[in-house]
Short mmCIF file of C-alpha atoms in Angstrom, two decimals:
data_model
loop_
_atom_site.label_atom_id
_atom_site.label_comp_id
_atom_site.label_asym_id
_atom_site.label_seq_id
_atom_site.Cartn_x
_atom_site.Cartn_y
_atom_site.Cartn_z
CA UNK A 211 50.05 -52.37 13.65
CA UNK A 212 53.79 -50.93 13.36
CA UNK A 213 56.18 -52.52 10.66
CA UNK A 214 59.05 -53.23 13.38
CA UNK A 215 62.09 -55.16 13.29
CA UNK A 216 62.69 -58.47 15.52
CA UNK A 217 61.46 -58.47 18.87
CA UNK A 218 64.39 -57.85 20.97
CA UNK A 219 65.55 -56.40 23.79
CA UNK A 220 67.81 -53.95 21.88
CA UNK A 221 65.38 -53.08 19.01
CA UNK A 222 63.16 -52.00 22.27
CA UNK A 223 65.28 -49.08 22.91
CA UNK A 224 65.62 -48.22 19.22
CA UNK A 225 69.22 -49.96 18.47
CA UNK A 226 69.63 -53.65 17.72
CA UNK A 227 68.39 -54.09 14.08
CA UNK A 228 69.12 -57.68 13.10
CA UNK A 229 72.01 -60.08 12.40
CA UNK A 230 74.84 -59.50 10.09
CA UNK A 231 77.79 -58.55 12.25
CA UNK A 232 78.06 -59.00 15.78
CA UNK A 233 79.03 -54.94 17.32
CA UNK A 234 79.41 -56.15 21.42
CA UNK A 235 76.08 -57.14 22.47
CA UNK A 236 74.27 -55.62 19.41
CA UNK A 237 73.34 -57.35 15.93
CA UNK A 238 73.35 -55.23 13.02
CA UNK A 239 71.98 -56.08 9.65
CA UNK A 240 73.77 -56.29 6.71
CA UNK A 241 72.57 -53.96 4.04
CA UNK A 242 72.20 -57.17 1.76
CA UNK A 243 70.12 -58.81 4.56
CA UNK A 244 67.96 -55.57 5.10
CA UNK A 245 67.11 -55.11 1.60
CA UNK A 246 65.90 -58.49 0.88
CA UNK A 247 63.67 -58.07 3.91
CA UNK A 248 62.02 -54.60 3.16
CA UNK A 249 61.21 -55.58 -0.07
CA UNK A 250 60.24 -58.77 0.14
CA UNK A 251 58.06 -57.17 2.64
CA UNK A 252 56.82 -54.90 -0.07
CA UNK A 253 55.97 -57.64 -2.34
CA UNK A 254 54.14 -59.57 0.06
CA UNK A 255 51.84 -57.05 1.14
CA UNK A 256 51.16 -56.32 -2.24
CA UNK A 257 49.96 -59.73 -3.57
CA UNK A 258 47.18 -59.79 -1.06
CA UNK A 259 45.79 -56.38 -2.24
CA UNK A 260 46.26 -57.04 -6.23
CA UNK A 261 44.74 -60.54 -6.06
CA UNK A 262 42.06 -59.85 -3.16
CA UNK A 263 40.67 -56.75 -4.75
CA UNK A 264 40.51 -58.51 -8.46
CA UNK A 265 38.51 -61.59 -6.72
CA UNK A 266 36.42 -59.13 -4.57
CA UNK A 267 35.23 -57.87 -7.69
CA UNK A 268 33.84 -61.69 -9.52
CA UNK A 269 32.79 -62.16 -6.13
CA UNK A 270 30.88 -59.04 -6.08
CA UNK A 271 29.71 -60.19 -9.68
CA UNK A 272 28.52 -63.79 -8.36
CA UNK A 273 24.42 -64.73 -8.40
CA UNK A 274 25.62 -66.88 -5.00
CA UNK A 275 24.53 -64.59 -1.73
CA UNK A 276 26.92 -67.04 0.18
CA UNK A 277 29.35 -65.29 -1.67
CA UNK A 278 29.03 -61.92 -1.40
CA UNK A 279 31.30 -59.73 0.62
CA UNK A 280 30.26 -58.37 3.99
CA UNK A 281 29.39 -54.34 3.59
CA UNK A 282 31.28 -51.88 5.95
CA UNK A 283 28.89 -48.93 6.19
CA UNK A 284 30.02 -45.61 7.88
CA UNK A 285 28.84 -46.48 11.16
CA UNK A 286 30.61 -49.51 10.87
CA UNK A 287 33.78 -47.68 9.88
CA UNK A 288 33.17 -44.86 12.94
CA UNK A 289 32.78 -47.97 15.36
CA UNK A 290 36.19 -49.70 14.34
CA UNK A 291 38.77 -47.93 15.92
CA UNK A 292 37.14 -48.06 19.20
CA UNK A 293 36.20 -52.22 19.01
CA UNK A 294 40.35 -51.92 18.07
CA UNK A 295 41.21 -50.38 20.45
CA UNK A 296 39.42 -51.91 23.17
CA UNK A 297 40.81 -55.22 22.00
CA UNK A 298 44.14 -54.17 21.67
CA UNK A 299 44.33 -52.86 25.38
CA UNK A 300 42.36 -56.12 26.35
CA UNK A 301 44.79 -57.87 24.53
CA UNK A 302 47.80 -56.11 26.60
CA UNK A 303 45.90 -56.48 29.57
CA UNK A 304 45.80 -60.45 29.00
CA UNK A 305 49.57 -60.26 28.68
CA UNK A 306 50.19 -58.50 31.40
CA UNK A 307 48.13 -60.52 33.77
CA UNK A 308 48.59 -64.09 32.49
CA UNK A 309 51.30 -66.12 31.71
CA UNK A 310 52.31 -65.21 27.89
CA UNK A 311 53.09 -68.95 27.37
CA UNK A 312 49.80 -70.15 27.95
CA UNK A 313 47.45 -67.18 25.81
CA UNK A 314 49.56 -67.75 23.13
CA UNK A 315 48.69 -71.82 23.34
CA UNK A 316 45.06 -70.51 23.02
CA UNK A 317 45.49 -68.24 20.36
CA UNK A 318 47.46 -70.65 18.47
CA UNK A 319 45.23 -73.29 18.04
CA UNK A 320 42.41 -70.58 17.45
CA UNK A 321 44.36 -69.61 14.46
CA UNK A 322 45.02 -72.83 13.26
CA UNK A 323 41.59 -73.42 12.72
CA UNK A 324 41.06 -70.13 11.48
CA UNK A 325 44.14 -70.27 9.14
CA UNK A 326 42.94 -74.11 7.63
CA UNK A 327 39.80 -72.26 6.56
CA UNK A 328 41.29 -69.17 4.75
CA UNK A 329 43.99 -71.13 3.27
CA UNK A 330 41.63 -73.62 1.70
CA UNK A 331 39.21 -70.35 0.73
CA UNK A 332 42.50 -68.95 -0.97
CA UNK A 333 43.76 -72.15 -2.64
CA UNK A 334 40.20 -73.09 -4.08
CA UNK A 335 40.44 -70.97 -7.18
CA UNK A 336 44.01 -72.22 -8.25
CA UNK A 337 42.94 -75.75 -7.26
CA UNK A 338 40.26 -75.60 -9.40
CA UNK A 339 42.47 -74.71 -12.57
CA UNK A 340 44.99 -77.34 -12.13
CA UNK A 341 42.38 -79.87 -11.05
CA UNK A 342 42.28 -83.07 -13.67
CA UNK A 343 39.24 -83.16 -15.34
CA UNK A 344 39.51 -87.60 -15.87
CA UNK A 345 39.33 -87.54 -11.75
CA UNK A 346 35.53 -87.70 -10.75
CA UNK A 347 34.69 -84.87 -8.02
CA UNK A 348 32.30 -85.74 -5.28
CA UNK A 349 30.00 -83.73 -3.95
CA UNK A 350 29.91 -83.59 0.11
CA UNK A 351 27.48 -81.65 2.55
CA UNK A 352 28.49 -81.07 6.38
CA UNK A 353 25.12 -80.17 8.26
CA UNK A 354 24.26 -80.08 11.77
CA UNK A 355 20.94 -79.22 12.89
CA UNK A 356 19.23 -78.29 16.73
CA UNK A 357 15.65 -79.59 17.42
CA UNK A 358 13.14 -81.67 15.48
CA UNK A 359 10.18 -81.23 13.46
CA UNK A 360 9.55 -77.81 12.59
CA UNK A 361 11.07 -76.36 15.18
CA UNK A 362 14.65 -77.81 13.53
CA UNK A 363 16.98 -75.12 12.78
CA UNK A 364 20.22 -75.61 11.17
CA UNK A 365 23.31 -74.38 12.77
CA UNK A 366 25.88 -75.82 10.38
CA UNK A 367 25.29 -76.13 6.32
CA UNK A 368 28.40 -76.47 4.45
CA UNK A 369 28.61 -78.14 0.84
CA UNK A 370 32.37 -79.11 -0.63
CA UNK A 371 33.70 -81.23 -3.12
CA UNK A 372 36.79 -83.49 -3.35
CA UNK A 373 38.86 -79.74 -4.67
CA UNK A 374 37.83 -78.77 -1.65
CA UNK A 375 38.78 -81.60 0.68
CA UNK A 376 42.39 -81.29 -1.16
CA UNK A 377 42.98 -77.96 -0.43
CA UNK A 378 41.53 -78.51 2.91
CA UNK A 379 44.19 -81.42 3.42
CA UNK A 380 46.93 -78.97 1.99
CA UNK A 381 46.24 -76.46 4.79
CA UNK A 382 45.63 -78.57 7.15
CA UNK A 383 49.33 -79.56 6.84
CA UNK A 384 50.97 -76.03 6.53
CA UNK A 385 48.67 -75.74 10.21
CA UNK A 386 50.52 -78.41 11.68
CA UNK A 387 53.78 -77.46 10.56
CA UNK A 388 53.20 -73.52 12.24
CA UNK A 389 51.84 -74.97 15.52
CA UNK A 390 54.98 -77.45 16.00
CA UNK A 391 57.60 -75.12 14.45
CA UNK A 392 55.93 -71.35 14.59
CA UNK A 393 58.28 -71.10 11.21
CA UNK A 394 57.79 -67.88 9.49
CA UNK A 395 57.17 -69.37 6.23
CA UNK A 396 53.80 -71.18 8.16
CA UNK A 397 53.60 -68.02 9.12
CA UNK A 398 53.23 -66.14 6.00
CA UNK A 399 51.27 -68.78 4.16
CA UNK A 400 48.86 -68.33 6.29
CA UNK A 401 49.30 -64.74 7.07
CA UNK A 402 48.60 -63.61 3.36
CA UNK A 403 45.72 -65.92 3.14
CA UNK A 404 44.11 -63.91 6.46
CA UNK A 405 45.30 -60.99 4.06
CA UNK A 406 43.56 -62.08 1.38
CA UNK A 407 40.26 -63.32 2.51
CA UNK A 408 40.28 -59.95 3.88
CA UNK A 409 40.43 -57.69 1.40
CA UNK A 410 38.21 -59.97 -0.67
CA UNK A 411 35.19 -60.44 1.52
CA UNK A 412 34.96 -57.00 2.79
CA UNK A 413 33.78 -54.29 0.68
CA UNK A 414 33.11 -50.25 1.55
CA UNK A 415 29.64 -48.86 0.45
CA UNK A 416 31.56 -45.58 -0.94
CA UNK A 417 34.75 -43.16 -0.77
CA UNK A 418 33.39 -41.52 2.57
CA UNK A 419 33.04 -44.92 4.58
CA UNK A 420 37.04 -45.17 2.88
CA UNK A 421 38.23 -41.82 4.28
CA UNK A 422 36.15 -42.07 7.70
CA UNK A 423 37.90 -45.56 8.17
CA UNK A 424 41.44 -44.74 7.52
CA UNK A 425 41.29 -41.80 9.16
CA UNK A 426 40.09 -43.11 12.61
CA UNK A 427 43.01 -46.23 12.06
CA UNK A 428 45.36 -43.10 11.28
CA UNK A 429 44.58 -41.85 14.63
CA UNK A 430 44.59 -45.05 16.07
CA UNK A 431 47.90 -46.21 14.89
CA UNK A 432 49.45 -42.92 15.84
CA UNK A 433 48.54 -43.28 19.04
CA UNK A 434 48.98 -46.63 20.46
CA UNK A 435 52.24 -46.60 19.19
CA UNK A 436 53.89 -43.30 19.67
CA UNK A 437 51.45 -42.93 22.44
CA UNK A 438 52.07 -45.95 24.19
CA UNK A 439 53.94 -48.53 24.54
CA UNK A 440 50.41 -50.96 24.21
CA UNK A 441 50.74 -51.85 20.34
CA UNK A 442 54.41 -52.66 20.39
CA UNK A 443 53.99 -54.78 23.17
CA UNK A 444 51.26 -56.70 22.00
CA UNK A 445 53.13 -57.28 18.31
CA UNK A 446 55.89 -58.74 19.89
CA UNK A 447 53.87 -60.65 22.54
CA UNK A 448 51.31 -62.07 20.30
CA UNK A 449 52.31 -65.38 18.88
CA UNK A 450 50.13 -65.49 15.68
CA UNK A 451 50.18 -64.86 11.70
CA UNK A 452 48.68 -61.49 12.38
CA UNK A 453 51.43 -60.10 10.69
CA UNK A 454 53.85 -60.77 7.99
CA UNK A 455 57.59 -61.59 8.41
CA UNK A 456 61.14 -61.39 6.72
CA UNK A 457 64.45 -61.97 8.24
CA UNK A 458 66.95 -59.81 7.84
CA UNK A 459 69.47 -62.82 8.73
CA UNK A 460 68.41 -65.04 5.88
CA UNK A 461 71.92 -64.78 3.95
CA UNK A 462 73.61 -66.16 7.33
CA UNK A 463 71.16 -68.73 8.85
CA UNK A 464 68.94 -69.67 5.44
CA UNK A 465 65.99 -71.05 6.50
CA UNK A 466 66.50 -71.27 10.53
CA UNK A 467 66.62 -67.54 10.10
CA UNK A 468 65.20 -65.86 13.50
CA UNK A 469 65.57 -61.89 13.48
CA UNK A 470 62.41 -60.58 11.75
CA UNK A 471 61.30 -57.21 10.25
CA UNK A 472 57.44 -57.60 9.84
CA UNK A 473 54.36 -55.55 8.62
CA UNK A 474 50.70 -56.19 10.08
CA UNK A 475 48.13 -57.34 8.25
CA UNK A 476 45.93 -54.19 9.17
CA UNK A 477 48.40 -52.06 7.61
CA UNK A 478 47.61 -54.12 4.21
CA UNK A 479 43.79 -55.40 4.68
CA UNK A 480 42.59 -51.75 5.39
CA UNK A 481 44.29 -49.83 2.39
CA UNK A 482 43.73 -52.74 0.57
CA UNK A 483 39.95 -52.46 1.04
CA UNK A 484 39.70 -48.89 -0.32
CA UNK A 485 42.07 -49.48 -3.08
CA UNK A 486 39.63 -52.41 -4.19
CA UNK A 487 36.54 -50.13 -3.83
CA UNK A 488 37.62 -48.45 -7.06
CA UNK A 489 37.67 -51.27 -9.22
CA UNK A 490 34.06 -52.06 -8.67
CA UNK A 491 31.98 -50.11 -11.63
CA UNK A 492 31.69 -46.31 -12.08
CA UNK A 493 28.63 -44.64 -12.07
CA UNK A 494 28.39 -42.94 -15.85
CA UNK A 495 28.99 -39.45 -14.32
CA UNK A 496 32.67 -40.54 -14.07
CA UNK A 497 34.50 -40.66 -17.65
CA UNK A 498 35.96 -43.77 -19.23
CA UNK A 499 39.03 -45.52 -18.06
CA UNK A 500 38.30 -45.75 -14.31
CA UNK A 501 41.07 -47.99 -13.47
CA UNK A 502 42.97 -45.05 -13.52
CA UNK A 503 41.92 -45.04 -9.42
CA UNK A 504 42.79 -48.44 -8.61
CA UNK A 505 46.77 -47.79 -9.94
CA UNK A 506 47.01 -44.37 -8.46
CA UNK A 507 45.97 -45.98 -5.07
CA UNK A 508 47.96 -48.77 -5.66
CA UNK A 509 51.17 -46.64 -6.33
CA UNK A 510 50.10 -44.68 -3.41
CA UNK A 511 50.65 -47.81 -0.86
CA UNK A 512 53.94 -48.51 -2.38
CA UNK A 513 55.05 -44.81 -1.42
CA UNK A 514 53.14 -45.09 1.54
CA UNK A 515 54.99 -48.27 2.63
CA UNK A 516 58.17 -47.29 1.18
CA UNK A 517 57.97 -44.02 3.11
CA UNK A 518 57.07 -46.07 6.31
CA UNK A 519 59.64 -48.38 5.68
CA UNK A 520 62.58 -45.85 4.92
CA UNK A 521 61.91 -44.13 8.70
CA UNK A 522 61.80 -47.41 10.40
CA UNK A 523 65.04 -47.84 8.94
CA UNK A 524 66.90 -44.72 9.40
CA UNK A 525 65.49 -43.26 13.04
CA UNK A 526 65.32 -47.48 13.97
CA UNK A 527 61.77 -47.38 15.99
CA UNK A 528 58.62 -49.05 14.91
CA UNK A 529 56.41 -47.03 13.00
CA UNK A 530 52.65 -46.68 12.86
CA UNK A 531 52.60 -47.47 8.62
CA UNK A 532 48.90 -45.99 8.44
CA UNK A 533 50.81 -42.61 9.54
CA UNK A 534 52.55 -42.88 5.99
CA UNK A 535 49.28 -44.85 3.82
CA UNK A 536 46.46 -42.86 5.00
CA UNK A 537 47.98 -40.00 3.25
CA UNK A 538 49.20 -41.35 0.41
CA UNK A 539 46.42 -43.19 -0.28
CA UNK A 540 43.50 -41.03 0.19
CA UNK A 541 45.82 -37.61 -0.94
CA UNK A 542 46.90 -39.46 -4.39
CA UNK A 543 43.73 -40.14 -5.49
CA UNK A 544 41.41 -36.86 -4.46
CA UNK A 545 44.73 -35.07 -6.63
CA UNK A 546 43.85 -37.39 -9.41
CA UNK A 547 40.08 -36.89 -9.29
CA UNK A 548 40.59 -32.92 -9.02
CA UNK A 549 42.71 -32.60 -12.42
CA UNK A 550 40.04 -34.87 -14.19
CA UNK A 551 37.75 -32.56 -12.75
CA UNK A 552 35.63 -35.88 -11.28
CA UNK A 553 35.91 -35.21 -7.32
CA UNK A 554 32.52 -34.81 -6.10
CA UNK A 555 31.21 -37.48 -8.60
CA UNK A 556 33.90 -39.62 -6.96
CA UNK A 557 32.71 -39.12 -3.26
CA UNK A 558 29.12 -39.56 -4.81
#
């Protein structure tokens, strides 16, 4: 998806920005207002990355097969920008068809559910840190089951504890609060937790599956963006924390601030996956100090996003941001392997 600026008529033809002054017809941003949206931007995307990738790697670590992370293989990776696409025109199809009003009722209380559950996946760590230890915890099993005898197969198995049923409560609230208000904090909360969850339960089987992912997204996000006018369309049609927001109008409206610049989340889970690949451990062909991966891809996406960010800003258009990370964030690292002399043991 595009980092873009509000959805409005103006920014469609490349001019209105956001609200600061009023020129005629057109609101322009002030360069306070703009700032404190980029970079908060910036700083959002990052979290999910950091944090997700340092979790996927004790969940990688964990003896509990419930907690593994689902395994993109090649195939997998060749596949994806095809299912994408196909859902993406599908998507702008739906729009185009059927009353916005009513797909985005739908899809809202999809992703309420949806955001309840990553929320209380993403507050479950914290919660069970500040958690105090006099209060007894409960242990709780949810199971539903189809048939009798030995013929019974379970459908449903899920075991929580009173942690859990807090943090469930918790989310359950912020869920509320985005279906009756759509506010973009709501919005974010549950936005970085999508984020999150997904950089922490996926995980690539090597480098190649990496490169052959971003580079079919690259060609993907070029495409349906400069191609088309399909992904734009469907950003500012789809009513749903599939994407983080700012506003640029914060310093004039606080809080009840409407015009929004705003990043995807596949332009953070998707980097974020291959820079969290090279935190998992080396093979012992690779020297000592292998980290050295993880914050050379992790500077990359800040370049990468700054770069993306920077053209947004001066040409004023949407821009495809995996145009701007796939380079940065395969190129920094294959630079990095060739002066340590460690590039085909790091496609290996």
């Amino acid at each position: 998806m595009p980092t873009a600026d509000n959805p409005t008529e103006e920014q469609e033809q490349g001019r209105g920005v956001s609200i600061g002054k009023e020129i005629g017809n057109v609101f322009v941003a002030t360069p306070e207002g703009t700032a404190l949206a980029y970079g908060s931007l910036v700083f959002m995307a990052l979290l999910p990355i950091f944090f997700g990738a340092l979790r996927s790697v004790n969940c990688g670590k964990s003896k509990n097969s419930s907690d593994m992370p689902e395994t993109i293989t090649g195939r997998d990776a060749a596949r994806f920008p095809i299912i994408a696409s196909c859902t993406l025109f599908g998507l702008y199809l739906f729009f185009k068809i059927f009353s916005q009003e009513y797909i985005n009722l739908l899809l809202s209380m999809y992703f309420f559910v949806l955001g309840i559950l990553a929320l209380s996946h993403t507050m479950s760590p914290f919660m069970n840190r500040i958690f105090p230890a006099n209060i007894p915890i409960k242990q709780y099993q949810l199971l539903f089951t189809q048939g009798s005898g030995e013929t019974k197969e379970e459908i449903v198995n899920y075991e929580f504890d009173t942690k859990d049923m807090i943090c469930l409560v918790i989310s359950t609230v912020v869920g509320v609060w985005y279906i009756l208000k759509k506010h973009w904090i709501a919005n974010n909360l549950f936005g970085l937790a999508f984020a999150l969850n997904g950089v922490e339960l996926l995980h690539l089987n090597n480098v190649s599956t990496g490169c052959i992912l971003l580079g079919g997204l690259f060609v993907y996000d070029v495409f349906w963006v400069f191609g088309t006018n399909v992904m734009v369309t469907v950003a500012k049609s789809f009513e749903a924390p599939i994407k983080l927001v700012f506003p640029q109008d914060l310093f004039e409206k606080g809080l009840g601030a409407n015009q929004f610049a705003m990043l995807g989340l596949g332009d953070i889970v998707i980097p974020g996956n291959c820079l969290m690949f090279s935190l998992y451990p080396a093979p012992s062909s690779l020297k000592k100090n292998t980290r050295t991966y993880f914050y050379t891809s992790f500077l990359a996406y800040i370049f990468g996003l700054g770069m993306t960010i920077w053209v947004m800003h001066t040409f004023k258009h949407a821009q495809p941001a995996l145009l701007y990370l796939v380079p940065a964030c395969i190129g920094f690292p294959v630079v990095v392997a060739l002066l340590k002399g460690e590039l085909t043991e790091m496609f290996r």
